[in-house]
Amino acid sequence: MMNRALLYLAVLLLAWLPGGCGGGAGGGIELASSGGSGGGIGGTGLTSSGTIDGFGSVFVNGIEFDTSGAEILVDGQRVGEQALGIGMVVLVVGEVNADGTTGTASRIVFDAAVRGPVQAITRDQDGDSMLLQVLGLEVIVERTGSVFEGLSYDGVQPGDLVEVSGFENTQGRLRATRIEKKEDFLPGVSVVQLKGVVDALNGTDFTLGG
């Protein structure tokens, strides 16, 4: 059971997008072979999901979206484009132009996959990736494949309160496209966030993915 913590239950706006069977990193950490941004895209009046690749407008899955009139939501709060960051996995609602490389976004939604304290760290032998435990979820972080904000690859420490965006792989692990250090973790005070399936419900208590 999770207690003494405020838990935001995020409504899943899209299904998890598992990658194919990727190769293992040095210490046996399996990476999802999602091929760059991951996610998918539909036609006119599309809904697209993927990582933010750049700004100027917002680039998602190689398409540059004009965001001048878009509603932008981060963790359920309406914000400006400056609140978005490289590596965030977002849901974009909008249209793509005939050139297939530009479009107009009407809404951009970001909701972190997990936000909580780092409970344990297992580094691979090559020093290129590591496996974090965050609220019981296994998170793969890569030295060159993940975007870091507020911390570095070598600076991740147990107890750090982190917010992670990424894609789930075939092992049920989250491959981090972005990891950001938040304020210091205070048990019973800091807000945490975890997505998953409710396994049991007993009055006002429940379990979430164990």
CSV table of C-alpha atoms in Angstrom, one decimal:
chain,number,residue,atom,x,y,z
A,1,MET,CA,0.0,0.0,0.0
A,2,MET,CA,1.1,3.5,-0.6
A,3,ASN,CA,0.6,5.8,2.3
A,4,ARG,CA,2.0,9.1,3.7
A,5,ALA,CA,2.3,10.4,0.2
A,6,LEU,CA,0.0,12.4,-2.1
A,7,LEU,CA,-0.7,10.4,-5.2
A,8,TYR,CA,-1.8,11.9,-8.5
A,9,LEU,CA,-3.5,9.3,-10.6
A,10,ALA,CA,-3.0,10.5,-14.2
A,11,VAL,CA,-5.6,9.5,-16.7
A,12,LEU,CA,-3.8,7.6,-19.5
A,13,LEU,CA,-4.3,9.6,-22.6
A,14,LEU,CA,-2.6,7.0,-24.8
A,15,ALA,CA,-1.6,3.4,-24.5
A,16,TRP,CA,1.9,2.6,-23.6
A,17,LEU,CA,4.0,2.0,-26.7
A,18,PRO,CA,6.4,-0.9,-26.2
A,19,GLY,CA,9.4,-1.2,-28.4
A,20,GLY,CA,10.7,-4.3,-30.1
A,21,CYS,CA,13.2,-6.7,-28.7
A,22,GLY,CA,16.2,-4.5,-28.3
A,23,GLY,CA,19.7,-5.5,-27.6
A,24,GLY,CA,21.0,-5.6,-24.1
A,25,ALA,CA,23.3,-2.9,-22.6
A,26,GLY,CA,26.6,-4.0,-21.0
A,27,GLY,CA,25.1,-5.1,-17.7
A,28,GLY,CA,22.2,-7.0,-19.2
A,29,ILE,CA,19.8,-4.0,-19.2
A,30,GLU,CA,17.4,-4.5,-22.1
A,31,LEU,CA,16.7,-1.3,-24.1
A,32,ALA,CA,13.5,-0.8,-26.2
A,33,SER,CA,14.3,-0.4,-29.8
A,34,SER,CA,11.7,2.3,-30.3
A,35,GLY,CA,13.7,3.9,-33.1
A,36,GLY,CA,14.3,7.6,-32.1
A,37,SER,CA,11.2,9.4,-30.9
A,38,GLY,CA,8.9,6.5,-30.7
A,39,GLY,CA,5.1,7.0,-30.8
A,40,GLY,CA,2.9,7.2,-33.8
A,41,ILE,CA,1.0,9.6,-36.1
A,42,GLY,CA,-2.3,9.7,-37.9
A,43,GLY,CA,-3.6,11.8,-40.8
A,44,THR,CA,-5.4,15.2,-40.9
A,45,GLY,CA,-7.0,15.9,-37.6
A,46,LEU,CA,-4.3,13.7,-36.2
A,47,THR,CA,-3.3,12.7,-32.7
A,48,SER,CA,0.4,12.1,-32.5
A,49,SER,CA,2.6,10.9,-29.6
A,50,GLY,CA,6.3,11.0,-29.3
A,51,THR,CA,9.3,12.9,-27.8
A,52,ILE,CA,9.9,16.6,-28.3
A,53,ASP,CA,13.0,16.8,-30.6
A,54,GLY,CA,13.4,20.5,-30.8
A,55,PHE,CA,11.9,24.0,-30.5
A,56,GLY,CA,11.3,27.0,-32.7
A,57,SER,CA,7.9,25.6,-32.9
A,58,VAL,CA,7.7,22.1,-31.4
A,59,PHE,CA,9.1,19.1,-33.3
A,60,VAL,CA,7.5,15.7,-32.6
A,61,ASN,CA,8.3,12.6,-34.6
A,62,GLY,CA,10.2,14.9,-37.1
A,63,ILE,CA,7.2,17.1,-37.7
A,64,GLU,CA,7.4,20.8,-36.9
A,65,PHE,CA,4.1,21.9,-35.2
A,66,ASP,CA,3.1,25.6,-35.1
A,67,THR,CA,2.1,26.0,-31.4
A,68,SER,CA,1.1,29.7,-31.5
A,69,GLY,CA,-2.6,28.9,-30.9
A,70,ALA,CA,-2.2,25.6,-29.0
A,71,GLU,CA,-3.4,24.8,-25.5
A,72,ILE,CA,-0.5,23.3,-23.6
A,73,LEU,CA,-1.1,21.2,-20.5
A,74,VAL,CA,1.6,19.9,-18.2
A,75,ASP,CA,0.5,17.6,-15.4
A,76,GLY,CA,-3.0,18.9,-15.9
A,77,GLN,CA,-2.0,22.6,-15.6
A,78,ARG,CA,-2.3,25.1,-18.5
A,79,VAL,CA,1.1,26.5,-19.2
A,80,GLY,CA,3.2,28.2,-21.9
A,81,GLU,CA,5.6,26.6,-24.3
A,82,GLN,CA,8.5,27.4,-22.1
A,83,ALA,CA,7.3,24.7,-19.7
A,84,LEU,CA,8.1,22.0,-22.3
A,85,GLY,CA,11.5,20.4,-22.7
A,86,ILE,CA,13.5,18.2,-25.0
A,87,GLY,CA,12.9,14.5,-24.4
A,88,MET,CA,9.4,14.9,-23.0
A,89,VAL,CA,6.9,12.4,-24.4
A,90,VAL,CA,3.8,14.4,-25.4
A,91,LEU,CA,0.5,13.9,-27.0
A,92,VAL,CA,-0.2,16.4,-29.9
A,93,VAL,CA,-3.6,17.0,-31.3
A,94,GLY,CA,-3.6,19.0,-34.6
A,95,GLU,CA,-3.2,18.8,-38.3
A,96,VAL,CA,-0.3,18.0,-40.6
A,97,ASN,CA,0.2,20.0,-43.8
A,98,ALA,CA,0.5,18.4,-47.3
A,99,ASP,CA,4.3,18.5,-47.1
A,100,GLY,CA,4.2,16.0,-44.3
A,101,THR,CA,6.8,17.8,-42.3
A,102,THR,CA,4.9,20.8,-40.8
A,103,GLY,CA,1.6,21.1,-39.1
A,104,THR,CA,-0.5,23.1,-36.6
A,105,ALA,CA,-1.1,21.9,-33.0
A,106,SER,CA,-4.3,22.7,-31.2
A,107,ARG,CA,-3.3,20.9,-28.0
A,108,ILE,CA,-0.1,19.5,-26.5
A,109,VAL,CA,-0.3,17.4,-23.4
A,110,PHE,CA,2.6,16.2,-21.2
A,111,ASP,CA,2.1,13.9,-18.2
A,112,ALA,CA,5.2,12.4,-16.6
A,113,ALA,CA,5.4,8.6,-16.6
A,114,VAL,CA,6.6,8.6,-13.0
A,115,ARG,CA,7.6,11.1,-10.4
A,116,GLY,CA,9.2,10.0,-7.1
A,117,PRO,CA,12.4,9.3,-5.1
A,118,VAL,CA,15.2,7.1,-6.5
A,119,GLN,CA,15.1,4.1,-4.3
A,120,ALA,CA,18.1,2.1,-5.8
A,121,ILE,CA,20.6,2.4,-8.6
A,122,THR,CA,22.2,-0.5,-10.6
A,123,ARG,CA,24.9,0.6,-13.0
A,124,ASP,CA,26.0,-1.5,-16.0
A,125,GLN,CA,29.6,-2.6,-16.3
A,126,ASP,CA,30.3,-0.3,-19.3
A,127,GLY,CA,29.0,2.8,-17.5
A,128,ASP,CA,26.6,3.6,-20.4
A,129,SER,CA,23.3,2.8,-18.7
A,130,MET,CA,21.8,2.2,-15.3
A,131,LEU,CA,18.6,0.8,-13.8
A,132,LEU,CA,16.8,3.0,-11.3
A,133,GLN,CA,14.0,1.9,-8.9
A,134,VAL,CA,11.4,4.7,-8.6
A,135,LEU,CA,8.3,4.0,-6.7
A,136,GLY,CA,8.9,0.3,-7.4
A,137,LEU,CA,9.1,0.9,-11.2
A,138,GLU,CA,12.3,-0.1,-13.0
A,139,VAL,CA,13.6,2.8,-15.1
A,140,ILE,CA,16.4,2.5,-17.7
A,141,VAL,CA,18.6,5.6,-18.0
A,142,GLU,CA,21.2,6.0,-20.7
A,143,ARG,CA,24.2,8.2,-20.6
A,144,THR,CA,23.7,9.4,-24.2
A,145,GLY,CA,20.1,8.3,-24.9
A,146,SER,CA,18.4,10.2,-22.1
A,147,VAL,CA,18.0,14.0,-21.6
A,148,PHE,CA,19.0,15.3,-18.2
A,149,GLU,CA,17.7,18.4,-16.5
A,150,GLY,CA,18.9,19.5,-13.1
A,151,LEU,CA,21.3,16.6,-12.8
A,152,SER,CA,23.9,14.6,-14.8
A,153,TYR,CA,24.2,10.9,-15.5
A,154,ASP,CA,26.9,10.5,-13.0
A,155,GLY,CA,25.1,12.7,-10.5
A,156,VAL,CA,22.0,10.6,-9.9
A,157,GLN,CA,21.8,9.6,-6.3
A,158,PRO,CA,19.5,7.5,-4.1
A,159,GLY,CA,16.9,9.8,-2.6
A,160,ASP,CA,16.8,12.2,-5.5
A,161,LEU,CA,13.2,13.2,-6.4
A,162,VAL,CA,13.0,12.8,-10.2
A,163,GLU,CA,10.4,13.2,-12.9
A,164,VAL,CA,10.8,10.7,-15.7
A,165,SER,CA,9.3,10.6,-19.2
A,166,GLY,CA,9.8,7.7,-21.6
A,167,PHE,CA,8.4,4.5,-23.2
A,168,GLU,CA,7.8,1.1,-21.7
A,169,ASN,CA,9.9,-1.8,-23.2
A,170,THR,CA,9.0,-5.5,-23.5
A,171,GLN,CA,10.1,-6.2,-20.0
A,172,GLY,CA,7.8,-3.7,-18.5
A,173,ARG,CA,10.7,-1.3,-17.7
A,174,LEU,CA,10.5,2.4,-18.5
A,175,ARG,CA,13.2,3.6,-20.9
A,176,ALA,CA,13.8,7.2,-19.9
A,177,THR,CA,13.9,9.8,-22.7
A,178,ARG,CA,14.1,12.6,-20.1
A,179,ILE,CA,14.9,12.6,-16.4
A,180,GLU,CA,14.6,15.8,-14.4
A,181,LYS,CA,15.5,16.4,-10.7
A,182,LYS,CA,12.9,18.2,-8.7
A,183,GLU,CA,13.0,19.6,-5.2
A,184,ASP,CA,14.4,17.6,-2.3
A,185,PHE,CA,12.2,14.6,-1.4
A,186,LEU,CA,10.3,15.0,1.9
A,187,PRO,CA,8.4,11.9,3.0
A,188,GLY,CA,4.8,12.6,3.6
A,189,VAL,CA,5.0,16.0,2.0
A,190,SER,CA,6.4,15.6,-1.6
A,191,VAL,CA,3.9,15.0,-4.3
A,192,VAL,CA,4.6,11.7,-6.2
A,193,GLN,CA,3.0,10.4,-9.4
A,194,LEU,CA,2.7,6.8,-10.7
A,195,LYS,CA,0.7,5.3,-13.5
A,196,GLY,CA,-0.6,1.7,-13.4
A,197,VAL,CA,-3.4,-0.7,-13.0
A,198,VAL,CA,-5.2,-0.9,-9.6
A,199,ASP,CA,-4.7,-4.5,-8.4
A,200,ALA,CA,-6.9,-4.4,-5.3
A,201,LEU,CA,-9.2,-2.0,-3.6
A,202,ASN,CA,-10.0,-2.1,0.1
A,203,GLY,CA,-12.1,0.8,1.3
A,204,THR,CA,-10.0,3.9,0.6
A,205,ASP,CA,-6.7,1.9,0.2
A,206,PHE,CA,-5.5,0.3,-3.0
A,207,THR,CA,-2.4,-1.3,-4.5
A,208,LEU,CA,-1.0,-0.1,-7.8
A,209,GLY,CA,1.2,-2.5,-9.7
A,210,GLY,CA,2.6,-4.0,-6.5
